[in-house]
């Protein structure tokens, strides 16, 4: 049996969704399995995301919709994985589809059943962490995908007691409720499996000394729901006990993490999410006091340290370094915490809410363990540094928190990386299981007058119960340009969509308006419907008479009906002016260029080569490996030796693979083109070469900053961690080593944390102790950023006798040299006296800085860098390896300092994202793009400046004449250029000036 | 919508604000049923003209809804929207509709409550503000289509002998081979008046009258074009106005009654009055200068400097001019933009106000306003007998009378751009030159084309500002530069905007060959007058100087 062209993605959180989308976009079928009734996972429950405080649902819900509508993603929600059998390339998985007791083909997710339920608002709502109530039949949350109701079998009176009049049955106009539905077992044949099970939040019930039973002791996830505008308190920060406004809130960090009695590891995300929650609370009410109790504040990610600094300096959030042992109950609505401040004084304060910043628990992996997937001592999937996405079983991959604590962008990157690994493993089966739809030829309009068909939906009683649907339908019939009208019970049902198609044919309709619900969920369905009837997709408009009429004006049916008429009139006015828009195929060159031959670049090139795409890997030095190639062979433990061996074997495979070409001593000298069609000029060995590629990955790495303080370069016994590694390789004799962390970083001028230096210091300290146990090793630190499973390393270093001395940024250590002896003076907040340490060697943990070529590449390729010279991704959370410019990606240290496994994950992620382009013969441009009328173009360049996506550029069409040109392959249709154009030479297709003006004119009859 | 409730038009972005409205729906949060949502992909798509248009159509309030600051799906569209809304608020304040009728609100996909409460709150505010004074109750009657035959007879078009001199002299035809005044006329003649040439070319004519200077048979081509545009508009073949027509919107709004404009903030400290007295019956007609400083801030328009300098000059002559708080647009652009009904409405409004103020003489710094008040108002207004002067004529008159003396030596070489309306329309070529030459230390050098041969600044009535316009501007600026002058002096706020705009963006070829400071005549005069006649630039000018801060009522 040949390998299968499909993948099972187990877990429908953001990691699983991203993996499924990338897999489906690169030529494979994805089965997205989720145990809960809707996909979305924890991210759907978050209010905001750090460090930008983006609205979580705003950025997630388009992904939910996209996954829900993707022709090559089958969402198996409310289903559990039972068993995995078979072998890589050909697994047989058995899943149990739990009975929703609702027919998915009939249910429209309208929610009428919920409102009718006898137990309406009586059952704790999981989505709101039990802080609000739902019915026994319910839709999990407003943006749920699939948007289907389900019956809670443990609560439904009919199912549990056999007694209920079941008003839901009557409320459901489409007859979707099926109480006799049973669980079903299904078997899927897939080529690979991605574990995206995600970690669970630690249960606060486990933390007895914090009084988790008190209503005002909440988990951080409960706090997310409390803060969220769509949460139980509509975004007001209230005490759960009595609904009063909270004014004093404490956060207890490491609740259940970094604790041998619970989870010994660090959960990575809690420090920054606590800063986020405190900041958002301050935005809700600046008078609310927020007090964060912590051990280290581990703000090691891009922008995190600055975020934390703003929290204390601008928002006045208090931070106290103290691990709270117990919370005391001060009253029915208040709690108190006794703590010792930095000066040693004991204090006690009262709080309205205590937030427990709980960490992440390992996921349930039973079915995978049975299939042989190894897990570590904590229960996370075991991976290695060089293969951070591979499990111990070939063909089974893992992304996100399944293999250890991670934040959203790391999870998303690994998800894209998993897609790359699938493409590499199943290269031979690409395209075998995807569906390709055939459409009838598009009808030519030839300037024919508009003949609009208007279909008015009752949505059961959702619209019809308030709006007089018949009156609206009749009214629509009298509007200019309308040739046909009808009303439907559910316009989105299969039957009604067929009627739309029939009406288009029977009445020669050339524009369609549906008056129903929101275009955000339903426009794709109706566009598809009219396309099936031979009309261009863009000849469609939706009037939202549900979300904007019946549901929000239910007490004023007459006004709601009048408004519905207005909305239909506005829609028709726009629809008459809609024009068919072609989606142009943009040919793709199935080759890639990877710039930078460090671990990230190597991983990216290798996965693309394995997947069958011609890939050029450019390295400016003589050989691959980046800065790691200088690492001494004697340094580091077994894990490091394995990594070096793995990198050697990767380099070997890159040399051998027929699809990959390594070009060393090479430099990018010129760059032009756009998605699918880039042209790069490469200089190597004094020769120039032109490469045509469809996608580009930048992995140019970072470099160690050369310190200017602590006698560096003045004394040969002051070295950086990099310098120490070279010394370690030669044998080691020092009696006393002092390491200083955060050298010239995490302070004004270079405010970011370099993420890797604490781990380097811990590793090197352990290496010293391994070869010379008697050497005294001191680490002078501010916060030890041993995040995630790196906490083990921190513990090991302490066990090995490494001494840790904390200092504050405003009292930095001093390094003095006199008479050939080095002395380090340091003031630690815990001790009244200054310490003075004799040192043979001072090791500076210098920050990672961006490579100098980033700025040059930034200008050449028109991709942005941040203020520190690191490349700026398209979106911090959900597009971590994309640039805003389509077809160009980034990976590794050039984005931000990171560990080797993280850089490799990003390299694979960039490969996965690139594969979504390279796997296609053509990418289709968006139809609704900006359009330039060259007659009116003044060549001033305002549009170029306004476009964030490099989609508009001035071209000298003839001597002395600059004209803007839009590249439809890059245009995202925002319309920014159209507004920026003073002379109105640019219009935005599908939202043209005339169309919008027509709607404005139609507001009043 | 029922007229009793305040009517709100909301432009919302697809990703956050529209989603927030959806969330209000899903959560069944109730709010007043008087908002009509227009979905756009990004709040950055909302042209100021859309907002003005909504008010023109009778909306009582406009809400722009976008993503929270860091959330924009398109990175920075919401921030651009915010800047434009701020600019548009300034326009609404000027117009007297009030900035409070426009709001921008960040709403995220979870904030159904925020959307609903914003509508509720806005509704309350609008109830307090009362209805939009522009609210129309009846649809306007379709404009009467003019009689082509009459236009042709009146404009001497029948006399055309098809010699082609017009086309040969036309600045547009020189750059756009498809444009030909000769063919436009010929085609009209051949069609035997059935239908004028209504293609886009009708809107490309600058109505600069260069052809008329040359035509041996006195065909009044500009007038023919002007009036034919009325027919074109009636047939739905409109021209392409700049900035999506926002200037036209405010001009049309000013033609309506009920506005209590707030357009005199720039006067601060200058001596003016609101009624004529026995001592002085002279009025300074401001025109659209305050509005230009919003709509064209991006090019560093600083149009109000011209207004301030004009009043300073008038004050320096010992005169306290009348400046009317409720003055309207003169109507020039509506007239040349094919909307004579709108023009006439403005003319009547202005005439009423001017008459009521007892004004007998008007000074104006804008040649378009000058030509309109001097030539077009008498044509449509019975009993319009007000004397109209361009500021350069007043200055020349005062110089002659020895009533003006200058203090400062400017030490500068300048060249002078003849505005079409001042020169070829009104025949005022000498007055500005006399003024320039009277300024101490100012040397005037002429460009290759000057006086009746001068070349237009490239755009008229905010229409067809495209590739041809830019090319004309570049050529004209190169001519100015070639004279060796330090500064290009114009006597028209619009010429100044057009030249500054041409230089504000990218230019093809060598920038050094075209880059030259552009200044208004009044500014030069004030510099020469010295002694506090030129105080520090006013608030509006400093606030909007430079492109970076452009709010532009509008764009950036």
JSON list of N, CA and C in Angstrom, two decimals, chain A residues 54-55 58 115 230 518 520 523 544 551-554 563 566 935 938 940 942 944 948 979 981-984 991 993 1001 1004, chain B residues 1 5 7 14 22-23 28 30-31 35-36 39 45 53 57 71 76 109-110 136 204 243-244 298 465 467 470 473 506 547 555:
[
{"chain": "A", "resi": 54, "resn": "UNK", "atom": "N", "xyz": [-3.61, 42.13, 21.80]},
{"chain": "A", "resi": 54, "resn": "UNK", "atom": "CA", "xyz": [-4.58, 41.89, 20.72]},
{"chain": "A", "resi": 54, "resn": "UNK", "atom": "C", "xyz": [-5.79, 41.16, 21.29]},
{"chain": "A", "resi": 55, "resn": "UNK", "atom": "N", "xyz": [-6.95, 41.48, 20.76]},
{"chain": "A", "resi": 55, "resn": "UNK", "atom": "CA", "xyz": [-8.16, 40.75, 21.13]},
{"chain": "A", "resi": 55, "resn": "UNK", "atom": "C", "xyz": [-8.02, 39.33, 20.60]},
{"chain": "A", "resi": 58, "resn": "UNK", "atom": "N", "xyz": [-10.72, 38.23, 18.06]},
{"chain": "A", "resi": 58, "resn": "UNK", "atom": "CA", "xyz": [-10.62, 38.94, 16.78]},
{"chain": "A", "resi": 58, "resn": "UNK", "atom": "C", "xyz": [-9.64, 38.25, 15.84]},
{"chain": "A", "resi": 115, "resn": "UNK", "atom": "N", "xyz": [-32.81, 28.49, 24.18]},
{"chain": "A", "resi": 115, "resn": "UNK", "atom": "CA", "xyz": [-33.70, 29.42, 24.87]},
{"chain": "A", "resi": 115, "resn": "UNK", "atom": "C", "xyz": [-34.97, 28.73, 25.35]},
{"chain": "A", "resi": 230, "resn": "UNK", "atom": "N", "xyz": [-17.11, 39.52, 26.29]},
{"chain": "A", "resi": 230, "resn": "UNK", "atom": "CA", "xyz": [-18.15, 38.52, 26.02]},
{"chain": "A", "resi": 230, "resn": "UNK", "atom": "C", "xyz": [-18.25, 37.53, 27.18]},
{"chain": "A", "resi": 518, "resn": "UNK", "atom": "N", "xyz": [-24.83, 37.18, 9.20]},
{"chain": "A", "resi": 518, "resn": "UNK", "atom": "CA", "xyz": [-23.60, 37.95, 8.98]},
{"chain": "A", "resi": 518, "resn": "UNK", "atom": "C", "xyz": [-22.74, 37.41, 7.84]},
{"chain": "A", "resi": 520, "resn": "UNK", "atom": "N", "xyz": [-19.72, 37.56, 7.73]},
{"chain": "A", "resi": 520, "resn": "UNK", "atom": "CA", "xyz": [-18.47, 37.03, 8.27]},
{"chain": "A", "resi": 520, "resn": "UNK", "atom": "C", "xyz": [-18.49, 35.50, 8.33]},
{"chain": "A", "resi": 523, "resn": "UNK", "atom": "N", "xyz": [-21.05, 34.61, 4.05]},
{"chain": "A", "resi": 523, "resn": "UNK", "atom": "CA", "xyz": [-20.76, 35.08, 2.69]},
{"chain": "A", "resi": 523, "resn": "UNK", "atom": "C", "xyz": [-20.08, 33.99, 1.85]},
{"chain": "A", "resi": 544, "resn": "UNK", "atom": "N", "xyz": [-27.52, 42.03, 6.70]},
{"chain": "A", "resi": 544, "resn": "UNK", "atom": "CA", "xyz": [-27.52, 41.34, 7.99]},
{"chain": "A", "resi": 544, "resn": "UNK", "atom": "C", "xyz": [-28.74, 41.74, 8.83]},
{"chain": "A", "resi": 551, "resn": "UNK", "atom": "N", "xyz": [-32.30, 40.41, 16.32]},
{"chain": "A", "resi": 551, "resn": "UNK", "atom": "CA", "xyz": [-31.70, 40.05, 17.61]},
{"chain": "A", "resi": 551, "resn": "UNK", "atom": "C", "xyz": [-31.45, 41.25, 18.51]},
{"chain": "A", "resi": 552, "resn": "UNK", "atom": "N", "xyz": [-31.26, 42.42, 17.93]},
{"chain": "A", "resi": 552, "resn": "UNK", "atom": "CA", "xyz": [-30.92, 43.57, 18.75]},
{"chain": "A", "resi": 552, "resn": "UNK", "atom": "C", "xyz": [-32.07, 44.56, 18.92]},
{"chain": "A", "resi": 553, "resn": "UNK", "atom": "N", "xyz": [-33.15, 44.31, 18.19]},
{"chain": "A", "resi": 553, "resn": "UNK", "atom": "CA", "xyz": [-34.32, 45.19, 18.34]},
{"chain": "A", "resi": 553, "resn": "UNK", "atom": "C", "xyz": [-35.57, 44.33, 18.56]},
{"chain": "A", "resi": 554, "resn": "UNK", "atom": "N", "xyz": [-35.41, 43.25, 19.33]},
{"chain": "A", "resi": 554, "resn": "UNK", "atom": "CA", "xyz": [-36.50, 42.28, 19.41]},
{"chain": "A", "resi": 554, "resn": "UNK", "atom": "C", "xyz": [-37.75, 42.89, 20.05]},
{"chain": "A", "resi": 563, "resn": "UNK", "atom": "N", "xyz": [-36.09, 48.78, 9.61]},
{"chain": "A", "resi": 563, "resn": "UNK", "atom": "CA", "xyz": [-34.63, 48.78, 9.44]},
{"chain": "A", "resi": 563, "resn": "UNK", "atom": "C", "xyz": [-34.22, 47.67, 8.47]},
{"chain": "A", "resi": 566, "resn": "UNK", "atom": "N", "xyz": [-34.58, 48.92, 5.11]},
{"chain": "A", "resi": 566, "resn": "UNK", "atom": "CA", "xyz": [-33.48, 49.84, 4.78]},
{"chain": "A", "resi": 566, "resn": "UNK", "atom": "C", "xyz": [-32.21, 49.06, 4.42]},
{"chain": "A", "resi": 935, "resn": "UNK", "atom": "N", "xyz": [-4.60, 56.88, -16.15]},
{"chain": "A", "resi": 935, "resn": "UNK", "atom": "CA", "xyz": [-4.85, 58.24, -16.64]},
{"chain": "A", "resi": 935, "resn": "UNK", "atom": "C", "xyz": [-4.81, 59.25, -15.50]},
{"chain": "A", "resi": 938, "resn": "UNK", "atom": "N", "xyz": [-0.81, 60.30, -10.68]},
{"chain": "A", "resi": 938, "resn": "UNK", "atom": "CA", "xyz": [0.17, 61.39, -10.72]},
{"chain": "A", "resi": 938, "resn": "UNK", "atom": "C", "xyz": [1.57, 60.90, -10.38]},
{"chain": "A", "resi": 940, "resn": "UNK", "atom": "N", "xyz": [2.78, 60.09, -7.54]},
{"chain": "A", "resi": 940, "resn": "UNK", "atom": "CA", "xyz": [3.32, 60.78, -6.37]},
{"chain": "A", "resi": 940, "resn": "UNK", "atom": "C", "xyz": [3.86, 59.81, -5.33]},
{"chain": "A", "resi": 942, "resn": "UNK", "atom": "N", "xyz": [2.07, 58.22, -2.90]},
{"chain": "A", "resi": 942, "resn": "UNK", "atom": "CA", "xyz": [1.33, 58.13, -1.64]},
{"chain": "A", "resi": 942, "resn": "UNK", "atom": "C", "xyz": [0.84, 56.70, -1.40]},
{"chain": "A", "resi": 944, "resn": "UNK", "atom": "N", "xyz": [2.15, 53.90, -2.46]},
{"chain": "A", "resi": 944, "resn": "UNK", "atom": "CA", "xyz": [3.28, 53.05, -2.10]},
{"chain": "A", "resi": 944, "resn": "UNK", "atom": "C", "xyz": [3.55, 53.16, -0.61]},
{"chain": "A", "resi": 948, "resn": "UNK", "atom": "N", "xyz": [0.92, 48.46, 3.29]},
{"chain": "A", "resi": 948, "resn": "UNK", "atom": "CA", "xyz": [1.75, 47.72, 4.25]},
{"chain": "A", "resi": 948, "resn": "UNK", "atom": "C", "xyz": [2.21, 46.40, 3.66]},
{"chain": "A", "resi": 979, "resn": "UNK", "atom": "N", "xyz": [-7.66, 55.25, -0.55]},
{"chain": "A", "resi": 979, "resn": "UNK", "atom": "CA", "xyz": [-7.94, 56.46, 0.23]},
{"chain": "A", "resi": 979, "resn": "UNK", "atom": "C", "xyz": [-6.71, 57.39, 0.21]},
{"chain": "A", "resi": 981, "resn": "UNK", "atom": "N", "xyz": [-4.77, 57.86, -2.20]},
{"chain": "A", "resi": 981, "resn": "UNK", "atom": "CA", "xyz": [-4.59, 58.48, -3.51]},
{"chain": "A", "resi": 981, "resn": "UNK", "atom": "C", "xyz": [-5.41, 59.77, -3.60]},
{"chain": "A", "resi": 982, "resn": "UNK", "atom": "N", "xyz": [-4.71, 60.88, -3.67]},
{"chain": "A", "resi": 982, "resn": "UNK", "atom": "CA", "xyz": [-5.39, 62.18, -3.70]},
{"chain": "A", "resi": 982, "resn": "UNK", "atom": "C", "xyz": [-6.22, 62.35, -4.95]},
{"chain": "A", "resi": 983, "resn": "UNK", "atom": "N", "xyz": [-5.70, 61.86, -6.06]},
{"chain": "A", "resi": 983, "resn": "UNK", "atom": "CA", "xyz": [-6.39, 62.15, -7.31]},
{"chain": "A", "resi": 983, "resn": "UNK", "atom": "C", "xyz": [-7.42, 61.09, -7.63]},
{"chain": "A", "resi": 984, "resn": "UNK", "atom": "N", "xyz": [-7.64, 60.15, -6.68]},
{"chain": "A", "resi": 984, "resn": "UNK", "atom": "CA", "xyz": [-8.65, 59.12, -6.88]},
{"chain": "A", "resi": 984, "resn": "UNK", "atom": "C", "xyz": [-8.36, 58.22, -8.07]},
{"chain": "A", "resi": 991, "resn": "UNK", "atom": "N", "xyz": [-15.47, 47.12, -3.18]},
{"chain": "A", "resi": 991, "resn": "UNK", "atom": "CA", "xyz": [-15.87, 48.17, -2.23]},
{"chain": "A", "resi": 991, "resn": "UNK", "atom": "C", "xyz": [-15.53, 49.50, -2.89]},
{"chain": "A", "resi": 993, "resn": "UNK", "atom": "N", "xyz": [-15.77, 53.26, -4.57]},
{"chain": "A", "resi": 993, "resn": "UNK", "atom": "CA", "xyz": [-16.38, 54.51, -4.11]},
{"chain": "A", "resi": 993, "resn": "UNK", "atom": "C", "xyz": [-17.85, 54.54, -4.47]},
{"chain": "A", "resi": 1001, "resn": "UNK", "atom": "N", "xyz": [-26.31, 56.65, -0.13]},
{"chain": "A", "resi": 1001, "resn": "UNK", "atom": "CA", "xyz": [-27.50, 57.32, -0.70]},
{"chain": "A", "resi": 1001, "resn": "UNK", "atom": "C", "xyz": [-28.77, 56.55, -0.39]},
{"chain": "A", "resi": 1004, "resn": "UNK", "atom": "N", "xyz": [-31.40, 56.48, 3.38]},
{"chain": "A", "resi": 1004, "resn": "UNK", "atom": "CA", "xyz": [-32.75, 57.05, 3.52]},
{"chain": "A", "resi": 1004, "resn": "UNK", "atom": "C", "xyz": [-33.52, 56.79, 2.24]},
{"chain": "B", "resi": 1, "resn": "UNK", "atom": "N", "xyz": [-35.22, 55.30, 7.12]},
{"chain": "B", "resi": 1, "resn": "UNK", "atom": "CA", "xyz": [-35.31, 55.48, 8.57]},
{"chain": "B", "resi": 1, "resn": "UNK", "atom": "C", "xyz": [-36.39, 56.50, 8.90]},
{"chain": "B", "resi": 5, "resn": "UNK", "atom": "N", "xyz": [-36.17, 59.65, 15.01]},
{"chain": "B", "resi": 5, "resn": "UNK", "atom": "CA", "xyz": [-34.97, 59.25, 15.74]},
{"chain": "B", "resi": 5, "resn": "UNK", "atom": "C", "xyz": [-33.75, 59.78, 15.03]},
{"chain": "B", "resi": 7, "resn": "UNK", "atom": "N", "xyz": [-30.55, 59.66, 13.03]},
{"chain": "B", "resi": 7, "resn": "UNK", "atom": "CA", "xyz": [-30.12, 58.63, 12.09]},
{"chain": "B", "resi": 7, "resn": "UNK", "atom": "C", "xyz": [-28.60, 58.54, 12.10]},
{"chain": "B", "resi": 14, "resn": "UNK", "atom": "N", "xyz": [-14.54, 45.01, 8.77]},
{"chain": "B", "resi": 14, "resn": "UNK", "atom": "CA", "xyz": [-15.04, 43.64, 8.77]},
{"chain": "B", "resi": 14, "resn": "UNK", "atom": "C", "xyz": [-14.59, 42.84, 9.98]},
{"chain": "B", "resi": 22, "resn": "UNK", "atom": "N", "xyz": [-21.90, 42.06, 15.37]},
{"chain": "B", "resi": 22, "resn": "UNK", "atom": "CA", "xyz": [-22.44, 40.70, 15.31]},
{"chain": "B", "resi": 22, "resn": "UNK", "atom": "C", "xyz": [-22.55, 40.10, 16.71]},
{"chain": "B", "resi": 23, "resn": "UNK", "atom": "N", "xyz": [-21.53, 40.39, 17.50]},
{"chain": "B", "resi": 23, "resn": "UNK", "atom": "CA", "xyz": [-21.53, 39.81, 18.84]},
{"chain": "B", "resi": 23, "resn": "UNK", "atom": "C", "xyz": [-22.68, 40.38, 19.67]},
{"chain": "B", "resi": 28, "resn": "UNK", "atom": "N", "xyz": [-27.80, 39.15, 21.95]},
{"chain": "B", "resi": 28, "resn": "UNK", "atom": "CA", "xyz": [-29.13, 39.77, 22.07]},
{"chain": "B", "resi": 28, "resn": "UNK", "atom": "C", "xyz": [-29.09, 41.07, 22.87]},
{"chain": "B", "resi": 30, "resn": "UNK", "atom": "N", "xyz": [-29.64, 44.76, 23.33]},
{"chain": "B", "resi": 30, "resn": "UNK", "atom": "CA", "xyz": [-30.53, 45.68, 22.63]},
{"chain": "B", "resi": 30, "resn": "UNK", "atom": "C", "xyz": [-29.92, 47.08, 22.53]},
{"chain": "B", "resi": 31, "resn": "UNK", "atom": "N", "xyz": [-30.11, 47.70, 21.38]},
{"chain": "B", "resi": 31, "resn": "UNK", "atom": "CA", "xyz": [-29.71, 49.09, 21.23]},
{"chain": "B", "resi": 31, "resn": "UNK", "atom": "C", "xyz": [-30.67, 49.77, 20.28]},
{"chain": "B", "resi": 35, "resn": "UNK", "atom": "N", "xyz": [-29.37, 52.82, 13.64]},
{"chain": "B", "resi": 35, "resn": "UNK", "atom": "CA", "xyz": [-28.05, 52.83, 13.01]},
{"chain": "B", "resi": 35, "resn": "UNK", "atom": "C", "xyz": [-28.09, 51.94, 11.78]},
{"chain": "B", "resi": 36, "resn": "UNK", "atom": "N", "xyz": [-27.43, 52.42, 10.72]},
{"chain": "B", "resi": 36, "resn": "UNK", "atom": "CA", "xyz": [-27.33, 51.63, 9.48]},
{"chain": "B", "resi": 36, "resn": "UNK", "atom": "C", "xyz": [-25.86, 51.38, 9.24]},
{"chain": "B", "resi": 39, "resn": "UNK", "atom": "N", "xyz": [-20.50, 47.98, 5.86]},
{"chain": "B", "resi": 39, "resn": "UNK", "atom": "CA", "xyz": [-19.29, 47.21, 6.15]},
{"chain": "B", "resi": 39, "resn": "UNK", "atom": "C", "xyz": [-18.21, 47.53, 5.12]},
{"chain": "B", "resi": 45, "resn": "UNK", "atom": "N", "xyz": [-10.39, 52.24, 4.97]},
{"chain": "B", "resi": 45, "resn": "UNK", "atom": "CA", "xyz": [-11.01, 52.40, 3.66]},
{"chain": "B", "resi": 45, "resn": "UNK", "atom": "C", "xyz": [-11.99, 53.58, 3.66]},
{"chain": "B", "resi": 53, "resn": "UNK", "atom": "N", "xyz": [-20.53, 62.69, 2.76]},
{"chain": "B", "resi": 53, "resn": "UNK", "atom": "CA", "xyz": [-21.66, 62.30, 1.92]},
{"chain": "B", "resi": 53, "resn": "UNK", "atom": "C", "xyz": [-22.84, 61.86, 2.79]},
{"chain": "B", "resi": 57, "resn": "UNK", "atom": "N", "xyz": [-26.47, 63.48, 2.87]},
{"chain": "B", "resi": 57, "resn": "UNK", "atom": "CA", "xyz": [-27.70, 62.73, 2.64]},
{"chain": "B", "resi": 57, "resn": "UNK", "atom": "C", "xyz": [-28.65, 62.80, 3.83]},
{"chain": "B", "resi": 71, "resn": "UNK", "atom": "N", "xyz": [-4.61, 46.03, 16.93]},
{"chain": "B", "resi": 71, "resn": "UNK", "atom": "CA", "xyz": [-5.31, 44.87, 16.38]},
{"chain": "B", "resi": 71, "resn": "UNK", "atom": "C", "xyz": [-5.58, 44.91, 14.89]},
{"chain": "B", "resi": 76, "resn": "UNK", "atom": "N", "xyz": [-2.07, 49.01, 9.97]},
{"chain": "B", "resi": 76, "resn": "UNK", "atom": "CA", "xyz": [-2.14, 50.40, 10.43]},
{"chain": "B", "resi": 76, "resn": "UNK", "atom": "C", "xyz": [-3.38, 51.15, 9.93]},
{"chain": "B", "resi": 109, "resn": "UNK", "atom": "N", "xyz": [-14.01, 42.12, 18.51]},
{"chain": "B", "resi": 109, "resn": "UNK", "atom": "CA", "xyz": [-15.01, 41.11, 18.15]},
{"chain": "B", "resi": 109, "resn": "UNK", "atom": "C", "xyz": [-15.80, 40.60, 19.35]},
{"chain": "B", "resi": 110, "resn": "UNK", "atom": "N", "xyz": [-15.29, 40.84, 20.54]},
{"chain": "B", "resi": 110, "resn": "UNK", "atom": "CA", "xyz": [-15.99, 40.39, 21.73]},
{"chain": "B", "resi": 110, "resn": "UNK", "atom": "C", "xyz": [-16.84, 41.49, 22.36]},
{"chain": "B", "resi": 136, "resn": "UNK", "atom": "N", "xyz": [-32.78, 66.41, 4.37]},
{"chain": "B", "resi": 136, "resn": "UNK", "atom": "CA", "xyz": [-33.71, 66.67, 3.28]},
{"chain": "B", "resi": 136, "resn": "UNK", "atom": "C", "xyz": [-34.95, 65.82, 3.50]},
{"chain": "B", "resi": 204, "resn": "UNK", "atom": "N", "xyz": [-11.42, 66.72, -19.01]},
{"chain": "B", "resi": 204, "resn": "UNK", "atom": "CA", "xyz": [-9.98, 66.94, -19.00]},
{"chain": "B", "resi": 204, "resn": "UNK", "atom": "C", "xyz": [-9.61, 68.38, -19.32]},
{"chain": "B", "resi": 243, "resn": "UNK", "atom": "N", "xyz": [-9.78, 63.40, -4.16]},
{"chain": "B", "resi": 243, "resn": "UNK", "atom": "CA", "xyz": [-10.16, 63.05, -2.80]},
{"chain": "B", "resi": 243, "resn": "UNK", "atom": "C", "xyz": [-11.61, 62.56, -2.71]},
{"chain": "B", "resi": 244, "resn": "UNK", "atom": "N", "xyz": [-11.95, 61.75, -3.70]},
{"chain": "B", "resi": 244, "resn": "UNK", "atom": "CA", "xyz": [-13.28, 61.14, -3.77]},
{"chain": "B", "resi": 244, "resn": "UNK", "atom": "C", "xyz": [-14.40, 62.18, -3.65]},
{"chain": "B", "resi": 298, "resn": "UNK", "atom": "N", "xyz": [-1.82, 68.07, 3.77]},
{"chain": "B", "resi": 298, "resn": "UNK", "atom": "CA", "xyz": [-0.74, 67.15, 3.39]},
{"chain": "B", "resi": 298, "resn": "UNK", "atom": "C", "xyz": [0.29, 67.79, 2.48]},
{"chain": "B", "resi": 465, "resn": "UNK", "atom": "N", "xyz": [-7.28, 65.44, -11.89]},
{"chain": "B", "resi": 465, "resn": "UNK", "atom": "CA", "xyz": [-5.93, 65.73, -11.42]},
{"chain": "B", "resi": 465, "resn": "UNK", "atom": "C", "xyz": [-5.12, 64.46, -11.62]},
{"chain": "B", "resi": 467, "resn": "UNK", "atom": "N", "xyz": [-2.24, 62.19, -14.55]},
{"chain": "B", "resi": 467, "resn": "UNK", "atom": "CA", "xyz": [-0.90, 62.15, -15.13]},
{"chain": "B", "resi": 467, "resn": "UNK", "atom": "C", "xyz": [-0.63, 63.41, -15.96]},
{"chain": "B", "resi": 470, "resn": "UNK", "atom": "N", "xyz": [0.03, 66.44, -13.74]},
{"chain": "B", "resi": 470, "resn": "UNK", "atom": "CA", "xyz": [1.37, 66.38, -13.15]},
{"chain": "B", "resi": 470, "resn": "UNK", "atom": "C", "xyz": [2.43, 66.81, -14.17]},
{"chain": "B", "resi": 473, "resn": "UNK", "atom": "N", "xyz": [2.40, 70.46, -14.63]},
{"chain": "B", "resi": 473, "resn": "UNK", "atom": "CA", "xyz": [3.01, 71.12, -13.46]},
{"chain": "B", "resi": 473, "resn": "UNK", "atom": "C", "xyz": [4.53, 71.01, -13.50]},
{"chain": "B", "resi": 506, "resn": "UNK", "atom": "N", "xyz": [6.63, 62.04, -5.10]},
{"chain": "B", "resi": 506, "resn": "UNK", "atom": "CA", "xyz": [7.78, 61.70, -5.94]},
{"chain": "B", "resi": 506, "resn": "UNK", "atom": "C", "xyz": [7.68, 62.49, -7.24]},
{"chain": "B", "resi": 547, "resn": "UNK", "atom": "N", "xyz": [4.05, 67.46, 6.09]},
{"chain": "B", "resi": 547, "resn": "UNK", "atom": "CA", "xyz": [3.27, 66.33, 5.62]},
{"chain": "B", "resi": 547, "resn": "UNK", "atom": "C", "xyz": [3.08, 65.29, 6.70]},
{"chain": "B", "resi": 555, "resn": "UNK", "atom": "N", "xyz": [-6.52, 62.35, 4.22]},
{"chain": "B", "resi": 555, "resn": "UNK", "atom": "CA", "xyz": [-5.67, 61.21, 3.96]},
{"chain": "B", "resi": 555, "resn": "UNK", "atom": "C", "xyz": [-4.35, 61.32, 4.67]}
]
